[in-house]
Amino acid sequence: MERSRVLLVDAAPGALLGRELERLLGHGLAVTLNLRRVADGAGARADWGGRVDFTDFDPFDEAALLAETVRDGLGHHAVKSRAGVPLRAAFLAGATRPGLAHPLRVIGRAGAGTDHVELAAAARHGVTVTHTPGSNADAVAEFALAQLLALTRGLRSYDEAAHRGEWRAATAPPEELSELTLGIVGPGRIGRALAGRASALGMEVQAFSRRPAVASAPALASARDLTSASVSAPDLASALASARDLTSASVSAPDLTPAPASAPDLASAPDLAPASTPQPTPTPTPASASAPGPAPRPNRSLPDLLATSDVVSLHLPLTPETRGLIGRAELALMRPGAILLNTARGGIVDEQALADALRDPAHPLAAAAVDTFEHEHAAFASPLFGLPNALLTPHVAGMTRTAMATAALRCADHIAALLAGRPEGIPVVTA
């Protein structure tokens, strides 16, 4: 039987490349490795020549990506990426066109987000989209905590001054974490992992969820009800004036129930390797992925959470409902001296509104840490550039060794299972 063909658009980095390739080959798959983002391309050729095929192209060039996917009319049954390479309608149509020996059937993402895939087009063309939810939950939660500490303690400004030979003392002592309230927008795997860590450090934690079923408190407002048009200027002023008084509103609310997983963890899934090949060692699931810790207290609405939190951390997928969720009106609701953290997706926050808020010394928002942007990679640009109270990083929150290995190996397992016609227990994303 001919082996299923997989195009590795951007492989796991460094030593993880070997583990990823072994996993895919162990499933009996024929692998084409794109060398463009491999640090040691010559070494990869020397180590893997004869076992995998090679190509070299810019995956963010849609024409080049399609040309390599369908080269010589062969096609690939699956493509795998980790960096969110855009897979839009034109690519999906071309990769599944009639006449290809191996039309595209599966897209695998070594990570949680799938906003890089045009899901409706994938469904039209019969392409299944899988991902690895929870694989980077600990990594992103730790990074958000690092953002929080860096901003609340002013680490960057002290570092810059020290490098200039300046001995700079604090002009005003900062508050300790135990004096602050953390508001989590999106208490899923990552949000709950952050809540557990913040609670352990003494922070009061509250959350807003777009899914009323997540909380046992009164129904939470939906994202569509929280557009800037729904908040008037007088409402903003009164909300800010009473922000401190609203904090107690959520204290007596029951704990959130665990957010439902989109699919069972890999550890509970059926055997994923083809029957004719040895079963690879299962990817270990971190304890926090299955037991993310105590749930934060729910809040009645997003405006309440913004007005009663000293730090707001975003942990939502980018969807039509969440795009632009945090705009000018929502930023104006925040507590004086508040901090915004975004390790979710850039499009959730109006970056121009955020930049304008950070430039305005009278605005309640004091600082922001942003790891995800509306425009990334070669198109990286943002109105936040140059702002001293904006801590910017290039979408690296989930890039720890453990998280990337877990994502790569789980993604390989998911692709193999779907190509073998065994979708049970495999997370699949639909429009």
XYZ file of C-alpha atoms in Angstrom:
431
model
C 0.000 0.000 0.000
C 1.309 3.458 -0.903
C 2.202 5.599 2.082
C 0.275 8.783 2.852
C 2.246 11.905 1.973
C 2.769 14.713 4.515
C 4.308 18.127 3.808
C 6.104 19.480 6.875
C 5.670 23.192 6.139
C 7.632 24.353 9.183
C 9.184 21.698 11.365
C 9.896 21.698 15.076
C 13.149 23.580 15.792
C 16.562 22.259 16.818
C 16.811 18.791 18.309
C 13.004 18.487 18.271
C 13.142 18.086 14.487
C 14.512 14.582 14.830
C 11.797 13.562 17.284
C 9.088 14.933 15.017
C 10.420 13.171 11.930
C 10.797 9.883 13.783
C 7.231 10.159 14.986
C 5.852 10.761 11.500
C 7.978 8.033 9.931
C 7.012 5.664 12.737
C 3.412 6.067 11.632
C 4.377 4.907 8.139
C 4.005 8.350 6.538
C 6.044 9.669 3.627
C 7.455 13.049 4.695
C 8.516 16.057 2.639
C 10.520 18.463 4.823
C 10.639 22.163 4.010
C 14.141 23.357 4.881
C 13.421 27.103 4.725
C 12.912 27.421 8.497
C 15.353 24.673 9.518
C 18.467 26.209 11.122
C 20.879 23.518 9.880
C 19.567 22.541 6.475
C 22.783 20.792 5.432
C 22.774 18.767 8.626
C 19.144 17.782 8.093
C 19.956 16.578 4.580
C 22.899 14.559 5.865
C 20.928 13.012 8.728
C 17.653 12.324 6.943
C 18.570 11.892 3.273
C 17.029 8.728 1.913
C 14.318 8.681 4.586
C 12.507 11.929 3.782
C 12.198 14.182 0.738
C 13.303 17.816 0.849
C 12.074 21.121 -0.489
C 12.894 24.769 0.252
C 10.331 27.549 -0.061
C 8.821 30.471 1.833
C 5.643 29.062 3.433
C 4.168 32.550 3.807
C 4.229 32.947 0.004
C 0.862 31.438 -0.916
C 1.822 30.757 -4.530
C 5.027 28.995 -3.477
C 3.197 26.997 -0.819
C 0.595 25.781 -3.293
C 3.211 24.989 -5.948
C 5.176 22.802 -3.540
C 2.058 21.133 -2.176
C 0.931 19.984 -5.647
C 4.345 19.680 -7.324
C 4.427 17.255 -10.267
C 0.724 16.629 -9.828
C 1.369 14.370 -6.852
C -0.046 16.496 -4.051
C 0.076 15.739 -0.334
C -2.524 14.084 1.835
C -1.655 16.376 4.759
C 0.205 19.569 5.566
C 1.529 20.383 9.033
C 2.577 23.777 10.376
C 3.356 25.360 13.736
C 3.768 29.058 12.911
C 0.261 29.750 11.649
C 1.035 29.792 7.922
C -2.120 31.175 6.241
C -4.140 28.448 4.504
C -6.890 30.293 2.663
C -9.553 29.414 0.130
C -7.308 29.646 -2.950
C -4.735 27.288 -1.434
C -7.390 24.818 -0.297
C -9.010 24.782 -3.728
C -5.674 24.198 -5.447
C -4.483 21.523 -3.010
C -7.692 19.498 -3.510
C -8.225 20.043 -7.227
C -9.326 17.135 -9.436
C -6.493 15.258 -11.092
C -4.074 15.318 -8.174
C -2.741 11.895 -7.293
C -2.970 12.736 -3.585
C -5.405 15.590 -2.851
C -5.196 17.294 0.523
C -7.261 15.637 3.267
C -5.822 16.892 6.568
C -4.331 20.098 7.964
C -2.428 19.707 11.234
C -1.476 22.594 13.507
C 1.136 22.025 16.197
C -0.552 24.495 18.514
C -3.995 25.525 19.664
C -5.036 28.349 17.335
C -6.541 27.628 13.923
C -7.467 31.159 12.828
C -4.813 30.820 10.081
C -7.086 28.319 8.293
C -10.185 29.357 6.354
C -12.337 26.743 8.055
C -15.431 27.143 5.883
C -13.339 26.612 2.752
C -11.657 23.591 4.325
C -15.071 22.058 4.993
C -16.212 22.730 1.410
C -13.191 20.903 0.056
C -13.396 17.999 2.474
C -10.264 18.898 4.446
C -10.190 18.045 8.156
C -8.405 20.519 10.459
C -6.810 19.262 13.668
C -4.761 20.999 16.346
C -3.243 20.387 19.793
C -5.299 22.264 22.401
C -3.658 22.490 25.802
C -0.191 21.557 24.570
C 1.214 24.983 25.473
C -1.086 25.903 28.367
C 1.651 25.849 31.009
C 4.108 27.708 28.788
C 1.701 30.542 27.971
C 0.513 30.817 31.577
C 4.114 31.142 32.776
C 4.811 33.771 30.121
C 1.756 35.817 31.096
C 2.934 35.682 34.690
C 6.375 36.877 33.557
C 4.737 39.775 31.676
C 2.793 40.648 34.810
C 5.873 40.665 37.033
C 7.979 42.599 34.531
C 5.390 45.384 34.308
C 4.297 45.588 37.937
C 7.899 45.760 39.149
C 9.237 47.946 36.314
C 12.020 45.516 35.436
C 12.655 46.852 31.943
C 13.175 50.461 33.024
C 15.505 49.406 35.846
C 17.487 47.225 33.457
C 17.846 49.981 30.872
C 18.941 52.494 33.525
C 21.458 50.090 35.041
C 22.982 49.442 31.622
C 23.493 53.194 31.335
C 25.303 53.221 34.660
C 22.393 54.853 36.511
C 21.438 53.798 40.039
C 17.699 54.360 39.895
C 15.612 53.933 43.033
C 11.858 53.447 42.933
C 10.016 56.781 43.000
C 6.916 55.085 44.427
C 6.856 51.587 45.925
C 4.775 49.218 43.787
C 1.975 47.061 45.108
C 2.657 43.407 45.770
C 0.801 40.795 43.754
C -1.284 39.856 46.774
C -2.744 43.373 46.681
C -3.867 43.047 43.057
C -6.875 41.519 41.330
C -6.293 39.567 38.139
C -9.108 39.402 35.595
C -8.922 36.553 33.095
C -10.888 36.915 29.874
C -11.361 33.338 28.709
C -10.977 30.772 31.533
C -10.021 27.846 29.307
C -6.930 25.676 29.651
C -4.453 28.574 29.603
C -6.625 30.921 31.640
C -7.100 28.315 34.342
C -3.393 27.483 34.379
C -2.632 31.176 34.916
C -5.340 31.425 37.583
C -3.737 28.631 39.588
C -0.322 30.276 39.472
C -1.654 33.740 40.309
C -3.741 32.386 43.187
C -0.674 30.632 44.592
C 1.024 34.051 44.689
C -1.865 35.549 46.632
C -3.733 37.334 43.843
C -7.501 37.625 43.801
C -8.599 36.077 40.497
C -11.845 36.597 38.622
C -12.905 35.637 35.113
C -15.230 36.416 32.257
C -16.370 33.644 29.937
C -18.359 34.000 26.738
C -20.025 30.653 27.510
C -22.721 30.967 30.195
C -22.459 27.224 30.866
C -18.954 27.712 32.218
C -20.205 29.613 35.257
C -22.943 28.925 37.753
C -23.419 32.654 38.292
C -26.078 34.561 36.280
C -25.653 34.341 32.532
C -22.585 36.174 31.236
C -22.879 38.700 28.457
C -21.871 37.440 25.031
C -19.014 38.899 23.026
C -21.419 40.304 20.456
C -23.126 42.353 23.179
C -19.854 43.968 24.247
C -19.032 46.131 21.258
C -17.996 49.717 21.815
C -21.423 50.892 20.661
C -23.010 49.409 23.772
C -21.070 51.643 26.192
C -21.735 55.354 26.341
C -19.404 58.057 27.624
C -21.386 58.669 30.863
C -21.352 54.924 31.532
C -17.560 54.925 31.224
C -17.168 57.750 33.696
C -19.473 56.190 36.273
C -17.856 52.789 35.854
C -14.409 54.215 36.493
C -15.620 56.251 39.466
C -17.062 53.159 41.148
C -14.448 50.640 39.968
C -13.125 49.873 43.447
C -16.656 49.398 44.804
C -17.460 46.751 42.198
C -14.672 44.369 43.192
C -16.741 42.628 45.841
C -19.556 41.840 43.399
C -17.939 38.584 42.319
C -16.461 37.414 45.615
C -19.469 35.405 46.737
C -20.090 33.814 43.341
C -19.553 30.048 43.106
C -16.429 28.708 41.455
C -16.469 28.108 37.743
C -16.937 24.584 36.570
C -14.071 23.275 34.411
C -14.257 24.509 30.837
C -15.233 21.598 28.580
C -12.370 20.321 26.450
C -12.798 20.339 22.681
C -11.653 16.715 22.621
C -10.279 14.118 25.007
C -6.607 14.352 25.861
C -4.275 12.251 23.757
C -3.609 9.966 26.694
C -7.239 8.787 26.562
C -7.380 8.424 22.785
C -7.183 5.018 21.064
C -3.911 3.699 19.683
C -2.814 6.059 16.946
C -0.129 4.150 15.068
C -1.021 1.990 12.052
C -1.382 -1.647 13.025
C 1.543 -2.623 10.829
C 4.032 -0.314 12.576
C 5.348 -0.179 16.146
C 3.421 2.104 18.471
C 5.539 5.183 19.379
C 5.790 6.136 23.023
C 2.770 8.334 23.854
C 3.410 11.993 24.446
C 3.256 12.654 28.202
C 0.458 14.995 29.211
C 1.551 17.585 31.814
C -0.433 17.317 35.019
C -1.775 20.836 34.668
C -3.234 20.077 31.247
C -5.714 17.684 32.809
C -5.969 19.366 36.210
C -5.457 23.095 35.645
C -6.077 24.097 39.249
C -8.807 26.062 40.972
C -11.215 27.951 38.791
C -11.300 31.754 39.050
C -14.462 33.415 40.302
C -16.838 34.430 37.492
C -17.861 38.022 36.889
C -21.236 39.193 35.634
C -19.913 40.786 32.452
C -16.810 41.911 30.643
C -17.333 45.575 31.644
C -17.483 44.538 35.312
C -14.280 42.552 35.015
C -12.452 45.403 33.287
C -13.585 47.907 35.920
C -12.638 45.724 38.890
C -9.304 44.205 37.804
C -5.835 45.658 38.269
C -4.472 43.308 35.608
C -6.483 41.885 32.687
C -5.109 38.880 30.781
C -6.646 37.712 27.496
C -6.942 34.000 26.701
C -9.500 33.690 23.898
C -9.377 32.256 20.380
C -9.684 34.703 17.507
C -13.121 34.267 15.963
C -15.593 36.622 14.263
C -17.171 37.087 17.701
C -13.939 37.970 19.516
C -12.297 40.117 16.844
C -12.046 43.656 18.215
C -13.480 42.572 21.575
C -11.182 45.030 23.398
C -11.581 48.452 21.821
C -11.621 52.077 22.925
C -14.723 51.797 25.087
C -13.501 48.662 26.830
C -10.050 50.146 27.486
C -11.654 53.256 28.977
C -13.522 51.060 31.466
C -10.324 49.776 33.031
C -9.226 50.620 36.546
C -6.807 53.555 36.928
C -3.259 52.184 36.744
C -4.418 48.929 35.152
C -2.318 46.603 32.996
C -3.431 44.618 29.936
C -1.740 41.336 28.920
C -2.342 39.743 25.521
C -0.884 36.312 24.771
C -3.984 35.229 22.810
C -4.350 36.765 19.336
C -3.640 40.257 18.057
C -6.989 40.784 16.400
C -8.811 40.537 19.721
C -7.470 43.980 20.669
C -7.782 47.151 18.611
C -4.056 47.949 18.467
C -4.539 51.568 17.444
C -6.940 52.132 20.336
C -4.459 50.447 22.668
C -1.598 52.616 21.413
C -3.663 55.789 21.824
C -4.571 54.773 25.366
C -0.948 54.126 26.304
C 0.113 57.507 24.898
C -2.485 59.363 26.980
C -1.213 60.014 30.540
C -4.798 60.647 31.665
C -6.012 57.275 30.452
C -6.666 54.655 33.168
C -4.567 52.053 31.358
C -0.970 52.336 32.568
C 0.837 49.627 30.591
C 0.385 46.630 28.318
C 2.344 43.516 27.420
C 1.617 42.183 23.942
C 2.908 38.921 22.470
C 0.471 38.608 19.557
C -0.263 41.136 16.828
C -2.675 41.776 13.995
C 0.265 41.597 11.549
C 3.101 39.166 12.276
C 6.179 37.545 10.688
C 7.289 39.338 7.499
C 4.314 41.721 7.763
C 5.091 42.626 11.393
C 3.941 46.173 12.093
C 2.099 47.814 14.938
C 1.157 51.281 16.226
C 2.582 50.100 19.558
C 6.165 50.408 18.317
C 8.268 52.781 20.415
C 5.909 53.126 23.385
C 7.862 52.796 26.660
C 4.866 51.382 28.533
C 4.259 48.655 25.949
C 6.242 45.432 26.467
C 6.349 43.739 23.054
C 7.459 40.201 22.207
C 7.247 38.257 18.896
C 4.597 35.578 19.635
C 6.902 33.424 21.751
C 4.745 32.757 24.818
C 4.160 29.099 23.975
C 7.663 28.317 22.754
C 9.155 26.233 25.529
C 10.935 22.968 24.818
C 8.262 20.885 26.520
C 5.337 22.707 24.903
C 6.791 22.533 21.401
C 7.687 18.858 21.720
C 4.244 18.017 23.036
C 2.565 19.943 20.218
C 4.753 18.450 17.478
C 4.324 14.846 18.588
C 0.611 15.141 19.259
C 0.104 16.782 15.885
C 1.943 13.917 14.180
C -0.272 11.430 16.010
C -3.441 13.334 15.070
C -2.498 13.522 11.385
C -1.665 9.805 11.272
C -4.924 8.828 12.966
C -7.054 10.953 10.637
C -5.284 9.687 7.516
C -5.808 6.120 8.760
C -9.540 6.763 9.129
C -9.508 6.694 12.936
C -10.850 10.076 14.104
C -12.011 8.902 17.536
C -10.608 11.149 20.257
C -8.809 13.456 17.807
C -9.542 17.198 18.215
C -11.083 18.558 15.026
C -11.972 22.194 14.369
C -14.975 23.219 12.284
C -16.258 26.565 11.087
